[in-house]
Short mmCIF file of C-alpha atoms in Angstrom, two decimals:
data_model
loop_
_atom_site.label_atom_id
_atom_site.label_comp_id
_atom_site.label_asym_id
_atom_site.label_seq_id
_atom_site.Cartn_x
_atom_site.Cartn_y
_atom_site.Cartn_z
CA MET O 1 -0.01 -0.06 0.17
CA SER O 2 1.59 3.09 -0.78
CA ALA O 3 1.17 6.36 1.68
CA GLN O 4 -1.30 8.60 1.96
CA LEU O 5 0.39 10.57 3.72
CA ASN O 6 -1.68 13.90 4.13
CA PRO O 7 0.69 16.95 3.88
CA GLN O 8 -1.50 19.39 6.38
CA TYR O 9 -0.82 17.12 9.04
CA GLU O 10 0.66 19.37 11.65
CA GLN O 11 -2.26 22.19 10.95
CA ILE O 12 -4.81 19.77 11.31
CA GLY O 13 -3.88 18.02 14.46
CA LYS O 14 -3.24 21.04 16.45
CA ALA O 15 -6.62 23.14 14.59
CA PHE O 16 -8.39 19.90 15.71
CA THR O 17 -6.90 19.97 19.29
CA ASP O 18 -8.24 23.90 19.85
CA GLN O 19 -11.48 22.74 18.89
CA TYR O 20 -11.79 19.74 20.62
CA TYR O 21 -11.05 21.46 24.34
CA GLN O 22 -12.60 24.48 23.62
CA MET O 23 -15.96 21.89 23.17
CA PHE O 24 -15.18 20.09 25.91
CA ASP O 25 -14.67 23.28 28.19
CA ASN O 26 -18.11 24.15 27.33
CA PRO O 27 -21.12 22.62 29.32
CA ALA O 28 -23.02 24.36 26.22
CA THR O 29 -21.41 22.38 23.36
CA ARG O 30 -19.96 19.40 24.95
CA ALA O 31 -22.80 16.91 23.93
CA ASN O 32 -21.40 18.56 20.47
CA LEU O 33 -18.69 16.08 20.96
CA GLN O 34 -20.61 13.41 19.62
CA GLN O 35 -20.07 14.66 15.99
CA LEU O 36 -16.31 14.43 15.99
CA TYR O 37 -17.08 10.48 16.94
CA ASN O 38 -18.13 7.53 14.63
CA ALA O 39 -21.11 6.05 15.60
CA GLU O 40 -19.24 2.58 14.94
CA GLN O 41 -15.53 2.99 14.61
CA SER O 42 -14.83 5.38 17.06
CA LEU O 43 -12.34 3.55 19.92
CA LEU O 44 -11.49 5.31 23.34
CA SER O 45 -9.90 4.37 26.47
CA PHE O 46 -10.57 6.53 29.32
CA GLU O 47 -8.18 5.46 32.17
CA GLY O 48 -7.87 1.87 30.90
CA GLN O 49 -11.79 1.71 30.46
CA GLN O 50 -12.32 0.71 26.94
CA MET O 51 -15.51 1.82 24.69
CA GLN O 52 -16.40 2.18 21.10
CA GLY O 53 -18.82 3.64 18.80
CA ALA O 54 -20.19 7.63 19.68
CA VAL O 55 -22.80 6.75 21.62
CA LYS O 56 -21.02 4.97 24.80
CA ILE O 57 -18.20 7.03 24.63
CA MET O 58 -20.89 9.74 24.79
CA GLU O 59 -22.25 8.79 27.69
CA LYS O 60 -18.79 8.07 29.66
CA LEU O 61 -18.02 11.61 29.05
CA GLY O 62 -21.39 13.03 29.60
CA GLY O 63 -21.07 11.52 32.93
CA LEU O 64 -18.23 12.90 34.12
CA THR O 65 -18.95 14.03 37.87
CA PHE O 66 -17.79 17.76 37.56
CA GLN O 67 -19.27 21.23 37.22
CA LYS O 68 -16.82 23.21 35.47
CA ILE O 69 -13.33 21.98 33.73
CA GLN O 70 -10.61 23.65 31.30
CA HIS O 71 -8.04 21.85 29.63
CA LEU O 72 -4.43 23.75 29.40
CA VAL O 73 -2.85 22.65 27.02
CA THR O 74 1.08 22.49 27.10
CA THR O 75 2.49 20.42 24.02
CA VAL O 76 0.52 19.05 20.98
CA ASP O 77 2.74 16.59 18.75
CA CYS O 78 1.23 15.49 15.32
CA GLN O 79 2.37 12.70 12.75
CA PRO O 80 0.75 12.06 9.04
CA MET O 81 -0.32 8.71 9.13
CA PHE O 82 0.04 6.16 6.40
CA ASP O 83 -3.45 6.22 6.14
CA GLY O 84 -3.92 9.61 5.56
CA GLY O 85 -4.45 9.45 9.40
CA ILE O 86 -3.36 11.71 11.63
CA LEU O 87 -1.68 10.78 14.93
CA VAL O 88 -1.80 13.59 18.28
CA ASN O 89 -0.13 13.72 21.34
CA VAL O 90 -1.12 16.27 23.82
CA LEU O 91 0.33 16.93 27.18
CA GLY O 92 -1.39 19.35 29.27
CA GLN O 93 -3.13 20.17 32.68
CA LEU O 94 -6.69 20.51 33.60
CA LYS O 95 -8.65 21.44 36.46
CA THR O 96 -12.38 20.85 37.62
CA ASP O 97 -13.98 22.34 39.76
CA ASP O 98 -12.28 23.86 42.53
CA ASP O 99 -9.21 20.76 42.91
CA PRO O 100 -5.37 21.26 42.20
CA PRO O 101 -3.96 21.13 38.91
CA GLN O 102 -3.73 17.66 37.33
CA SER O 103 -1.66 16.96 34.46
CA PHE O 104 -2.66 14.85 31.47
CA MET O 105 -1.89 12.87 28.32
CA GLN O 106 -4.15 12.46 25.58
CA ASN O 107 -3.65 10.75 22.03
CA PHE O 108 -5.98 10.94 19.23
CA VAL O 109 -6.05 9.30 15.45
CA LEU O 110 -8.24 11.59 13.29
CA LYS O 111 -9.40 9.81 10.10
CA PRO O 112 -10.50 11.42 7.10
CA SER O 113 -13.75 11.22 6.19
CA ALA O 114 -15.75 13.00 3.10
CA ASP O 115 -14.06 16.75 3.67
CA SER O 116 -13.16 16.29 7.11
CA PHE O 117 -11.70 14.16 9.94
CA PHE O 118 -13.17 12.12 12.66
CA ILE O 119 -12.02 10.47 15.78
CA GLN O 120 -10.74 6.78 15.05
CA HIS O 121 -8.81 6.46 18.73
CA ASP O 122 -8.99 8.22 21.31
CA VAL O 123 -6.97 7.46 24.88
CA PHE O 124 -7.03 9.46 27.76
CA ARG O 125 -4.78 8.99 31.00
CA LEU O 126 -3.94 11.04 34.05
CA VAL O 127 -0.41 11.52 34.27
CA LEU O 128 -0.04 10.03 38.40
CA HIS O 129 2.94 11.75 40.27
CA ASN O 130 4.03 8.15 41.73
CA VAL O 131 4.81 4.99 39.45
CA ALA O 132 2.93 2.43 40.55
CA ALA O 133 4.71 -0.70 42.34
CA ALA V 1 -4.43 -12.16 6.32
CA PRO V 2 -3.43 -9.99 8.86
CA TYR V 3 -1.78 -10.62 11.81
CA THR V 4 -3.78 -8.16 14.77
CA ALA V 5 -6.81 -9.95 13.82
CA ALA V 6 -10.59 -9.52 15.48
CA GLY V 7 -9.63 -11.67 18.35
CA MET V 8 -5.71 -11.75 18.92
CA ASP V 9 -4.94 -10.31 22.65
CA VAL V 10 -4.27 -6.59 21.53
CA LYS V 11 -2.59 -5.18 24.78
CA LYS V 12 -1.38 -8.63 25.29
CA ILE V 13 0.78 -8.43 21.67
CA ALA V 14 1.83 -4.68 22.11
CA HIS V 15 2.63 -5.02 25.83
CA LYS V 16 5.46 -7.48 24.83
CA TRP V 17 6.84 -5.41 21.91
CA CYS V 18 7.01 -2.41 24.16
CA THR V 19 9.12 -4.35 26.87
CA ASP V 20 11.33 -6.19 24.01
CA TYR V 21 11.87 -2.64 22.83
CA TYR V 22 12.54 -0.90 26.04
CA GLN V 23 14.88 -3.81 26.91
CA GLN V 24 16.81 -3.32 23.88
CA HIS V 25 17.29 -0.02 24.50
CA GLN V 26 19.06 -0.69 27.48
CA THR V 27 21.33 -2.84 26.17
CA ASN V 28 22.04 -2.46 22.76
CA ARG V 29 20.24 0.66 20.95
CA GLN V 30 22.03 -0.47 17.76
CA VAL V 31 19.98 -3.05 17.30
CA LEU V 32 16.99 -0.81 17.40
CA LYS V 33 17.68 -0.12 13.48
CA GLN V 34 16.15 -3.20 12.82
CA VAL V 35 12.28 -1.70 14.19
CA TYR V 36 12.47 0.89 11.56
CA LYS V 37 12.08 1.08 7.66
CA PRO V 38 13.30 3.86 5.64
CA ASP V 39 9.74 6.21 6.53
CA SER V 40 9.80 5.32 9.56
CA LYS V 41 9.38 8.66 11.67
CA LEU V 42 10.33 9.99 15.51
CA THR V 43 9.41 12.52 17.04
CA VAL V 44 11.08 13.47 20.23
CA THR V 45 11.25 16.90 22.13
CA ASN V 46 10.19 19.00 19.09
CA ASP V 47 12.34 17.55 16.69
CA ASP V 48 10.77 14.49 13.85
CA PHE V 49 13.91 11.92 12.93
CA VAL V 50 13.21 9.75 9.53
CA GLY V 51 14.67 6.50 9.20
CA PRO V 52 16.77 3.84 11.38
CA ASP V 53 20.14 5.84 11.55
CA ALA V 54 18.35 9.52 12.38
CA ILE V 55 16.49 8.02 14.86
CA VAL V 56 19.19 5.19 16.48
CA GLU V 57 21.03 8.30 16.42
CA LYS V 58 19.11 10.86 18.20
CA PHE V 59 18.21 7.70 21.29
CA GLU V 60 22.09 7.53 21.33
CA GLN V 61 22.49 10.88 22.99
CA TRP V 62 20.24 9.78 26.02
CA PRO V 63 21.85 8.59 29.31
CA LYS V 64 23.57 5.07 29.30
CA ASP V 65 22.41 3.90 31.91
CA SER V 66 18.61 4.66 31.13
CA VAL V 67 15.97 2.73 32.13
CA PHE V 68 12.50 2.64 31.31
CA GLN V 69 9.62 2.10 33.94
CA VAL V 70 5.83 1.44 32.31
CA VAL V 71 3.61 3.50 34.73
CA SER V 72 0.41 3.01 32.14
CA PHE V 73 -0.08 1.30 28.93
CA ASP V 74 -2.93 1.54 26.79
CA ALA V 75 -3.48 -0.38 22.62
CA HIS V 76 -5.53 -0.36 20.38
CA GLN V 77 -5.49 -2.28 16.63
CA ASN V 78 -5.43 -0.18 13.73
CA MET V 79 -5.27 0.12 9.95
CA PRO V 80 -5.07 -4.30 9.00
CA ASN V 81 -1.93 -5.03 10.46
CA GLY V 82 -1.26 -2.69 12.76
CA ILE V 83 -1.32 -2.02 16.63
CA LEU V 84 -1.16 1.93 18.47
CA ALA V 85 0.19 1.98 21.77
CA PHE V 86 -0.21 4.77 24.42
CA VAL V 87 2.79 4.57 27.07
CA MET V 88 2.86 6.53 30.31
CA GLY V 89 5.69 6.07 32.70
CA LYS V 90 9.39 7.47 33.78
CA LEU V 91 12.52 7.16 32.51
CA VAL V 92 15.21 6.36 35.48
CA PHE V 93 19.45 7.11 34.69
CA ASP V 94 21.90 8.64 36.69
CA ASN V 95 22.05 4.83 38.76
CA GLY V 96 18.85 5.99 39.95
CA ALA V 97 19.37 9.20 41.27
CA ASN V 98 17.44 11.31 38.54
CA GLU V 99 14.22 10.43 36.74
CA GLN V 100 11.92 12.27 34.01
CA ARG V 101 8.27 11.43 33.18
CA PHE V 102 7.22 10.46 29.69
CA ALA V 103 4.25 9.65 27.46
CA HIS V 104 5.34 7.48 24.37
CA VAL V 105 3.21 6.52 21.33
CA PHE V 106 3.42 3.99 18.81
CA GLN V 107 1.89 2.89 15.70
CA PHE V 108 3.59 -0.84 14.68
CA ILE V 109 2.74 -2.64 12.11
CA ALA V 110 2.88 -6.56 12.13
CA GLU V 111 5.55 -7.98 9.01
CA SER V 112 4.23 -11.25 10.45
CA GLU V 113 3.37 -12.82 13.57
CA ALA V 114 6.73 -12.07 15.62
CA ALA V 115 8.51 -9.75 13.80
CA PHE V 116 7.01 -5.69 14.01
CA TYR V 117 8.40 -2.46 12.94
CA ILE V 118 7.61 1.14 13.82
CA GLN V 119 5.55 3.80 11.11
CA ASN V 120 5.00 6.31 13.45
CA GLU V 121 6.63 7.08 16.99
CA ILE V 122 6.35 10.26 19.31
CA PHE V 123 8.32 10.32 22.67
CA GLN V 124 7.52 13.65 24.59
CA PHE V 125 8.93 14.13 28.85
CA ILE V 126 6.52 15.34 30.61
CA ASN V 127 8.24 18.27 32.30
CA PHE V 128 5.39 19.99 34.10
CA GLY V 129 2.48 19.33 37.01
#
C-alpha cells in the first residue's frame, strides 16, 4: 500500500485539538463532541476503560462528575499516518471545579471522512506522580 | 491474512513488543535499527527524525544507563496489520538519581506473527505538573 501522508497534518492536528478542548470545556457545547466520533468505528480508552462507538463514548464523557473543567494544553505533537490519518499526542493540565490542577496525556488518531476528520482513536490518561508498584 | 486479526489479544501483543523495545533500548540501541524502516518517523522533544540511522543516532544521545519504567499502558488495533500503543512511564537514569516522566506512542506494524516495525513514534518528556 503506498503511503497517503497528509501534508497538512500539523495544522489539522493542532486546530482539531483546540476545537476539541473548547467544545469539551464549555458545558453548552460538550454534547456536540458526539459529531467528532463515528457511530461504530471510534474507540476510546479512558483511564484504561475501553468503549466503542459514539453513543457509548458520549455516555462516558457525559457522565463525568464535575461542574467545571478547563484543559490547558502544554504540548501537541502530530504525525501523518500512512493511511491518511493523523496521530496527535497532547500533554497538558486540567482543572476541575476547585481541585488542584492535574497533568494529563491524551492521544487522538484522526481519520479522514468525506471532507473532514473524525476521531478514530482517543486515549486519555491522568499523569500520576508516583509509579505504581 | 492480517496478523492482528480480531480476537487476538492486542494489548498483550503490543505490551510484549514494547517490553522488547525498551529492553533493547537499555542494552544495545544499535539493534533498534531493525525495527525501523526508511520512512519510519520519530518525533522526540519537538524534532522529527526519519529512518533507522537518524532515529537511533538521536536515542544514542540519551544517558547510557537509562531505564524505562512503564506506569500505564493502552493498545488499540489500527489498520489491518497495526497496533497503536500508548505508554506513560518514567525514565530513570544516573543510577537512579534522576528520573523523568514521559509519554510514548507507537504505531506498530506487524510483518509476521513475531516481527514488527515502528511506522510512527512520538516521545515527549512530561516536564510540568
